[in-house]
Coordinates of C-alpha atoms and ligand atoms in Angstrom, one line a residue:
M240 CA 116.5 -28.8 96.2
K241 CA 115.3 -32.3 95.4
F242 CA 117.5 -35.3 95.7
S243 CA 118.2 -35.8 91.9
T244 CA 119.3 -32.2 91.6
L245 CA 121.6 -32.5 94.6
C246 CA 123.2 -35.5 93.1
L247 CA 124.5 -33.2 90.4
H248 CA 125.1 -30.0 92.3
A249 CA 125.8 -30.6 96.0
G250 CA 129.4 -29.9 97.1
V251 CA 130.6 -28.9 93.6
T252 CA 131.1 -25.4 92.2
P253 CA 133.0 -24.3 89.1
D254 CA 136.7 -23.8 89.7
P255 CA 137.2 -20.1 90.6
S256 CA 140.5 -19.9 88.8
N257 CA 139.3 -21.1 85.3
G258 CA 135.7 -22.0 85.4
A259 CA 136.1 -25.8 85.0
I260 CA 132.6 -27.2 85.7
M261 CA 134.0 -30.5 87.0
T262 CA 135.9 -30.5 90.3
P263 CA 139.5 -31.1 89.3
I264 CA 141.6 -34.0 90.6
F265 CA 143.9 -32.2 93.0
Q266 CA 146.6 -34.7 92.8
T267 CA 148.9 -33.0 95.3
S268 CA 150.3 -34.0 98.7
T269 CA 151.1 -30.4 99.8
Y270 CA 150.2 -26.8 99.3
V271 CA 152.5 -23.8 99.1
Q272 CA 151.9 -21.3 101.9
P273 CA 152.2 -17.6 100.9
E274 CA 153.9 -16.6 104.2
L275 CA 154.7 -18.1 107.6
G276 CA 151.6 -18.9 109.5
K277 CA 149.2 -18.4 106.5
N278 CA 147.8 -20.8 104.1
L279 CA 145.0 -20.9 101.5
G280 CA 142.9 -23.4 103.4
Y281 CA 144.9 -26.5 102.7
E282 CA 148.3 -27.6 104.2
Y283 CA 148.6 -31.4 103.6
S284 CA 146.4 -33.8 101.8
R285 CA 146.0 -36.3 104.6
T286 CA 144.4 -33.5 106.6
D287 CA 142.3 -32.0 103.7
N288 CA 142.2 -32.1 99.9
P289 CA 139.9 -30.0 97.7
T290 CA 138.6 -33.0 95.6
R291 CA 137.9 -34.9 98.8
A292 CA 136.3 -31.8 100.4
A293 CA 133.8 -31.5 97.5
L294 CA 132.9 -35.2 97.8
Q295 CA 132.5 -35.1 101.6
E296 CA 130.1 -32.2 101.2
S297 CA 128.2 -33.9 98.4
I298 CA 127.7 -37.1 100.5
A299 CA 126.8 -35.2 103.6
T300 CA 124.2 -33.2 101.7
L301 CA 122.6 -36.3 100.1
E302 CA 122.3 -37.9 103.6
G303 CA 120.7 -34.8 105.0
G304 CA 123.6 -34.3 107.4
K305 CA 125.9 -31.4 108.2
F306 CA 129.3 -33.0 108.1
G307 CA 130.8 -35.7 105.9
L308 CA 134.1 -37.6 106.0
C309 CA 135.5 -40.0 103.5
F310 CA 137.9 -42.9 104.1
S311 CA 140.0 -45.2 102.1
S312 CA 137.4 -48.0 102.6
G313 CA 134.1 -48.7 104.4
M314 CA 136.1 -50.6 107.0
G315 CA 138.3 -47.5 107.5
A316 CA 135.1 -45.5 108.2
I317 CA 133.9 -48.0 110.7
D318 CA 137.3 -48.1 112.4
C319 CA 137.3 -44.4 112.7
L320 CA 134.2 -44.6 114.8
I321 CA 135.7 -47.4 116.9
A322 CA 138.7 -45.2 117.5
T323 CA 136.5 -42.6 119.3
L324 CA 135.9 -45.3 122.0
S325 CA 138.0 -46.2 125.0
S326 CA 139.0 -49.5 126.5
G327 CA 136.0 -50.8 128.5
D328 CA 133.3 -49.3 126.2
H329 CA 130.7 -51.6 124.6
V330 CA 129.0 -51.6 121.2
L331 CA 125.8 -53.4 120.6
S332 CA 125.5 -54.6 117.0
G333 CA 123.0 -56.3 114.8
D334 CA 123.7 -60.0 114.3
D335 CA 123.2 -60.0 110.5
V336 CA 125.8 -57.5 109.4
Y337 CA 128.6 -57.4 106.8
G338 CA 131.2 -60.1 107.6
G339 CA 134.0 -57.5 107.8
T340 CA 132.0 -55.5 110.4
F341 CA 131.8 -58.6 112.6
R342 CA 135.5 -59.3 112.0
I343 CA 136.8 -55.8 113.0
F344 CA 134.7 -55.7 116.2
K345 CA 135.3 -59.3 117.4
Y346 CA 138.7 -60.2 116.1
V347 CA 140.6 -56.9 115.9
R348 CA 139.3 -54.4 118.4
E349 CA 137.8 -56.6 121.2
K350 CA 141.3 -57.7 122.3
Q351 CA 142.1 -54.0 122.7
G352 CA 139.3 -53.6 125.1
I353 CA 136.3 -52.5 123.0
A354 CA 133.6 -55.1 123.8
S355 CA 130.8 -55.9 121.4
D356 CA 127.7 -58.1 121.3
F357 CA 125.8 -59.2 118.2
I358 CA 122.1 -59.6 118.7
D359 CA 118.8 -59.7 116.7
L360 CA 117.9 -56.0 116.5
T361 CA 114.4 -56.9 115.3
N362 CA 113.7 -58.1 118.9
L363 CA 113.2 -54.7 120.7
D364 CA 112.9 -56.3 124.2
L365 CA 116.3 -58.0 123.6
V366 CA 117.8 -54.6 122.5
E367 CA 116.5 -53.0 125.7
K368 CA 118.0 -55.8 127.9
S369 CA 121.3 -55.9 126.1
I370 CA 122.2 -52.3 126.6
T371 CA 124.7 -52.1 129.5
P372 CA 126.0 -49.0 131.4
K373 CA 129.1 -49.3 129.2
T374 CA 127.2 -49.3 125.9
K375 CA 128.1 -46.3 123.8
W376 CA 126.8 -47.2 120.4
I377 CA 124.2 -49.4 118.7
W378 CA 125.5 -50.4 115.3
L379 CA 122.8 -51.4 112.8
E380 CA 122.5 -52.3 109.2
T381 CA 119.2 -52.2 107.3
P382 CA 118.4 -53.9 105.0
T383 CA 120.9 -56.4 106.4
N384 CA 123.6 -58.2 104.4
P385 CA 122.9 -60.8 103.2
L386 CA 119.4 -61.7 104.5
L387 CA 117.8 -58.3 103.8
K388 CA 116.1 -58.2 107.2
L389 CA 115.0 -54.8 108.2
V390 CA 115.7 -53.0 111.5
D391 CA 113.3 -50.4 112.7
I392 CA 115.6 -47.3 112.9
A393 CA 113.2 -45.0 114.7
A394 CA 112.3 -47.7 117.3
I395 CA 116.0 -48.5 118.0
V396 CA 116.8 -44.7 118.2
K397 CA 114.0 -44.3 120.8
I398 CA 115.3 -47.1 123.0
A399 CA 119.0 -46.0 122.6
H400 CA 118.5 -42.3 123.2
A401 CA 116.5 -43.0 126.4
K402 CA 119.6 -44.7 127.8
G403 CA 122.1 -42.1 126.4
V404 CA 123.3 -44.5 123.7
K405 CA 124.0 -43.3 120.2
V406 CA 122.9 -45.0 117.0
A407 CA 125.0 -45.6 113.8
V408 CA 123.4 -46.9 110.7
D409 CA 125.2 -48.7 107.8
N410 CA 123.1 -47.4 104.9
T411 CA 125.1 -49.1 102.2
F412 CA 122.3 -51.2 100.9
A413 CA 119.5 -48.6 100.7
T414 CA 121.5 -45.4 99.9
P415 CA 120.1 -42.0 100.9
Y416 CA 117.9 -42.2 97.8
F417 CA 115.7 -44.8 99.4
Q418 CA 116.4 -44.3 103.2
Q419 CA 117.5 -41.4 105.3
P420 CA 118.6 -42.6 108.8
L421 CA 119.5 -39.1 110.1
A422 CA 115.9 -38.0 109.5
L423 CA 114.8 -41.0 111.5
G424 CA 116.9 -39.9 114.5
A425 CA 120.2 -41.8 113.9
D426 CA 123.4 -40.0 115.1
L427 CA 125.6 -41.2 112.3
V428 CA 125.3 -42.8 108.9
M429 CA 128.1 -44.9 107.4
H430 CA 128.6 -46.1 103.8
S431 CA 130.7 -48.5 101.9
V432 CA 130.9 -45.9 99.1
T433 CA 132.5 -48.8 97.1
K434 CA 128.9 -50.0 96.5
Y435 CA 126.0 -48.0 95.2
F436 CA 127.3 -44.6 96.1
N437 CA 130.2 -44.8 93.6
G438 CA 128.3 -47.5 91.7
H439 CA 130.8 -48.4 89.0
S440 CA 133.0 -51.1 90.7
D441 CA 136.1 -49.1 90.2
V442 CA 136.7 -47.5 93.7
V443 CA 137.0 -48.8 97.3
M444 CA 135.9 -46.1 99.7
G445 CA 133.9 -45.4 102.9
S446 CA 132.1 -42.4 104.4
I447 CA 130.6 -41.2 107.6
V448 CA 127.9 -38.4 107.9
T449 CA 126.7 -36.8 111.1
S450 CA 125.0 -33.6 112.1
D451 CA 126.6 -33.8 115.6
E452 CA 129.4 -31.2 115.6
E453 CA 131.2 -32.5 118.7
L454 CA 131.2 -36.1 117.2
Y455 CA 132.3 -34.8 113.9
M456 CA 135.3 -32.9 115.4
K457 CA 136.4 -36.2 117.1
L458 CA 136.0 -38.2 113.9
K459 CA 137.8 -35.5 111.8
Y460 CA 140.7 -35.5 114.3
I461 CA 141.0 -39.3 114.0
Q462 CA 140.6 -39.2 110.2
N463 CA 143.8 -37.0 110.2
A464 CA 145.5 -38.8 113.1
C465 CA 145.0 -42.4 111.8
G466 CA 145.2 -41.4 108.1
A467 CA 142.8 -43.8 106.3
V468 CA 142.0 -41.2 103.7
P469 CA 141.0 -41.8 100.0
G470 CA 143.1 -40.4 97.2
P471 CA 141.9 -37.5 95.0
M472 CA 141.5 -39.7 91.9
D473 CA 139.1 -42.0 93.7
C474 CA 137.2 -38.9 95.1
F475 CA 136.8 -37.6 91.5
L476 CA 135.5 -40.9 90.3
T477 CA 133.0 -41.1 93.1
L478 CA 131.8 -37.5 92.5
R479 CA 131.2 -38.6 88.9
G480 CA 129.4 -41.7 90.0
I481 CA 127.1 -39.8 92.3
K482 CA 125.8 -37.7 89.5
T483 CA 123.8 -40.7 88.3
L484 CA 122.9 -42.1 91.8
A485 CA 119.2 -41.3 91.5
V486 CA 118.7 -42.7 88.0
R487 CA 120.8 -45.8 88.8
M488 CA 118.9 -46.6 91.9
E489 CA 115.6 -46.3 90.0
R490 CA 116.8 -48.8 87.4
H491 CA 118.4 -51.2 90.0
Q492 CA 115.0 -51.2 91.8
A493 CA 112.9 -51.7 88.7
N494 CA 115.0 -54.7 87.5
A495 CA 115.2 -56.3 90.9
A496 CA 111.5 -56.1 91.5
I497 CA 110.9 -58.1 88.3
L498 CA 113.6 -60.6 89.0
A499 CA 112.5 -61.2 92.6
K500 CA 109.0 -62.1 91.5
D501 CA 110.3 -64.4 88.8
I502 CA 112.5 -66.2 91.4
E503 CA 109.7 -66.5 93.8
M504 CA 107.4 -68.1 91.3
G505 CA 110.0 -70.7 90.3
P506 CA 110.2 -74.2 91.8
H507 CA 113.8 -74.2 92.9
V508 CA 113.9 -72.0 96.0
N509 CA 112.8 -72.3 99.6
W510 CA 112.3 -68.6 99.9
V511 CA 113.2 -65.2 98.3
R512 CA 113.9 -62.0 100.2
Y513 CA 113.4 -58.6 98.6
P514 CA 112.0 -55.8 100.7
G515 CA 109.7 -54.8 97.9
L516 CA 108.0 -58.2 97.8
K517 CA 104.6 -58.7 99.5
S518 CA 106.0 -61.9 101.0
H519 CA 108.8 -60.0 102.9
P520 CA 108.1 -60.6 106.6
Q521 CA 108.6 -56.9 107.3
Q522 CA 106.8 -55.3 104.3
A523 CA 105.0 -52.8 106.6
L524 CA 108.3 -51.6 108.0
A525 CA 109.8 -51.4 104.5
M526 CA 107.0 -49.1 103.5
K527 CA 107.4 -47.0 106.6
Q528 CA 111.1 -46.3 106.6
M529 CA 112.1 -46.7 103.0
S530 CA 110.9 -45.0 99.8
G531 CA 112.2 -47.9 97.6
F532 CA 114.1 -51.1 97.8
A533 CA 117.3 -51.0 95.7
G534 CA 118.7 -53.9 93.8
M535 CA 119.7 -56.6 96.3
I536 CA 117.9 -60.0 96.3
S537 CA 118.6 -63.1 98.4
F538 CA 117.2 -66.5 98.1
E539 CA 117.8 -70.0 99.3
L540 CA 118.1 -72.8 96.8
K541 CA 116.6 -76.2 97.6
G542 CA 119.6 -78.6 97.6
G543 CA 122.3 -76.7 99.4
L544 CA 125.8 -76.3 98.2
E545 CA 125.4 -78.8 95.3
A546 CA 122.5 -76.8 93.9
A547 CA 124.4 -73.5 94.5
R548 CA 127.4 -74.8 92.4
K549 CA 125.2 -75.9 89.6
F550 CA 123.2 -72.6 89.6
V551 CA 126.2 -70.3 89.4
S552 CA 127.7 -72.5 86.7
G553 CA 124.7 -71.6 84.4
L554 CA 125.1 -67.8 84.8
H555 CA 126.9 -65.6 82.4
L556 CA 125.7 -62.0 82.9
F557 CA 125.6 -62.4 86.7
A558 CA 129.3 -62.5 87.4
L559 CA 130.4 -64.6 90.4
A560 CA 132.1 -61.9 92.5
E561 CA 132.1 -60.3 95.9
S562 CA 130.8 -56.7 96.3
L563 CA 127.6 -55.2 95.1
G564 CA 125.9 -52.0 94.0
G565 CA 127.8 -51.6 90.7
V566 CA 126.3 -51.1 87.3
E567 CA 126.8 -54.7 86.3
S568 CA 125.0 -57.6 87.9
L569 CA 126.9 -59.8 90.4
C570 CA 126.2 -63.1 92.1
D571 CA 127.6 -63.9 95.6
H572 CA 127.5 -67.1 97.6
P573 CA 127.8 -65.6 101.1
A574 CA 128.7 -68.8 103.0
I575 CA 131.9 -69.4 100.9
M576 CA 132.6 -65.8 99.8
T577 CA 131.5 -62.6 101.7
H578 CA 130.5 -64.2 105.0
A579 CA 133.1 -67.0 105.4
T580 CA 134.7 -65.2 108.4
I581 CA 131.5 -65.8 110.5
P582 CA 131.8 -69.1 112.4
R583 CA 129.7 -71.8 110.7
D584 CA 127.3 -72.5 113.5
L585 CA 126.5 -68.8 114.0
R586 CA 126.2 -68.4 110.2
E587 CA 123.7 -71.2 109.9
K588 CA 121.7 -70.1 112.9
L589 CA 121.4 -66.7 111.2
G590 CA 120.2 -68.4 108.0
V591 CA 123.4 -67.9 105.9
T592 CA 123.2 -71.5 104.7
D593 CA 125.0 -73.3 101.9
G594 CA 122.1 -72.8 99.6
L595 CA 121.9 -69.1 100.0
I596 CA 122.5 -66.9 96.9
R597 CA 122.8 -63.1 97.0
L598 CA 122.2 -61.1 93.8
S599 CA 123.3 -57.6 93.1
V600 CA 121.0 -56.7 90.2
G601 CA 122.6 -54.3 87.7
L602 CA 121.5 -52.0 85.0
E603 CA 121.4 -54.5 82.1
D604 CA 118.2 -55.0 80.1
V605 CA 115.9 -56.9 82.4
D606 CA 115.0 -59.5 79.7
D607 CA 118.7 -60.5 79.4
L608 CA 118.9 -60.8 83.2
R609 CA 115.7 -62.9 83.4
Q610 CA 117.1 -65.2 80.7
D611 CA 120.4 -65.5 82.6
L612 CA 118.7 -66.6 85.8
Q613 CA 116.6 -69.1 83.9
N614 CA 119.9 -70.5 82.5
G615 CA 121.1 -70.9 86.1
F616 CA 117.9 -72.5 87.3
A617 CA 117.9 -74.8 84.2
K618 CA 121.1 -76.5 85.6
L619 CA 119.0 -77.7 88.6
K620 CA 116.5 -79.7 86.6
Ligands
PLP250 C1 131.2 -53.7 101.6 C2 130.5 -53.4 102.9 C3 131.2 -52.8 104.0 C4 132.7 -52.6 103.9 O1 133.1 -51.6 103.0 P1 134.5 -51.7 102.2 O2 134.3 -50.5 101.3 O3 134.5 -53.0 101.5 O4 135.6 -51.5 103.2 C5 130.5 -52.5 105.1 N1 129.1 -52.6 105.1 C6 128.4 -53.2 104.1 C7 127.0 -53.3 104.2 C8 129.1 -53.6 102.9 O5 128.4 -54.1 101.9

């Protein structure tokens, strides 16, 4: 079956007891067991819950993987992978990643003995040199947040696998509709389901998908042991959100492509990054590993923080808020908002400057969004 069909049908079947076409919200903590030592497949909802099971299968299928696990947040999903490691192990991560990813590795787990380095994964020589005998995983995000740099998944997999290192991809920005890391050789795909997967800004959730059964068994054990599981209501809402994933992603992309060109032609920016723009430094890689470019755009305003303040004050439809990937358009100032935990010198070295603006382009009529951006830029005149 094709992707759009799977969005509707993967993981879900009519309820056998009454035919309900939509997976019910199994709002229960426990399950009655017919006799000692026998159960009907479920014992306790931290371990397993039917609404969650349907969602996990749906997400796994859409990512082209065998096994899916959902967590109470994207960070909960990342932490589950970290919990498979032992003191002394090392993780090599991209340097342009979600601020919370940097925070959990550097400030939470490193003092417990899991070492991490953050490097430019577009420099393949550096990747090769930075793998140590202790390195267990390469963690990569592509497109990256917030600079929309691309990392060559297949090339990283080749280097990593030759040294016995596994590769995890945070696929939050592209979604499996536009990019399928497992098919490119990655061992694990992680999502902040909070973003495009659920897509309606009403749930915080994370997921992991893998086809490696041994790894899955470890992760599943930790999911139950550590307990960062999502509730059934959130799983239901996400199952509902996924039904429109394909059509939403098409519209996010169509709107973003138009806005990215508009911004690029205007006089107020130093540069615009959108993987679908010809000016993107890695257009060739974008065409190779993605089938589309989603709805995230970043650009640097001339005039730094002062210009950023004026620009956002002129916006009405683009709401000033963290997060991304929802149906409505959002505007983020990474240096002050989403990426404030990254030390200033490192942030600026990466290009997350005070003039940087990140847009999550929603599903509104594109004419209204164009007008809104023009109102923002008008404040800079
Ligand atoms: C939001 C985000 C996360 C963290 O996910 P939460 O659901 O907020 O815990 C991780 N990676 C990326 C790329 C994100 O955008």
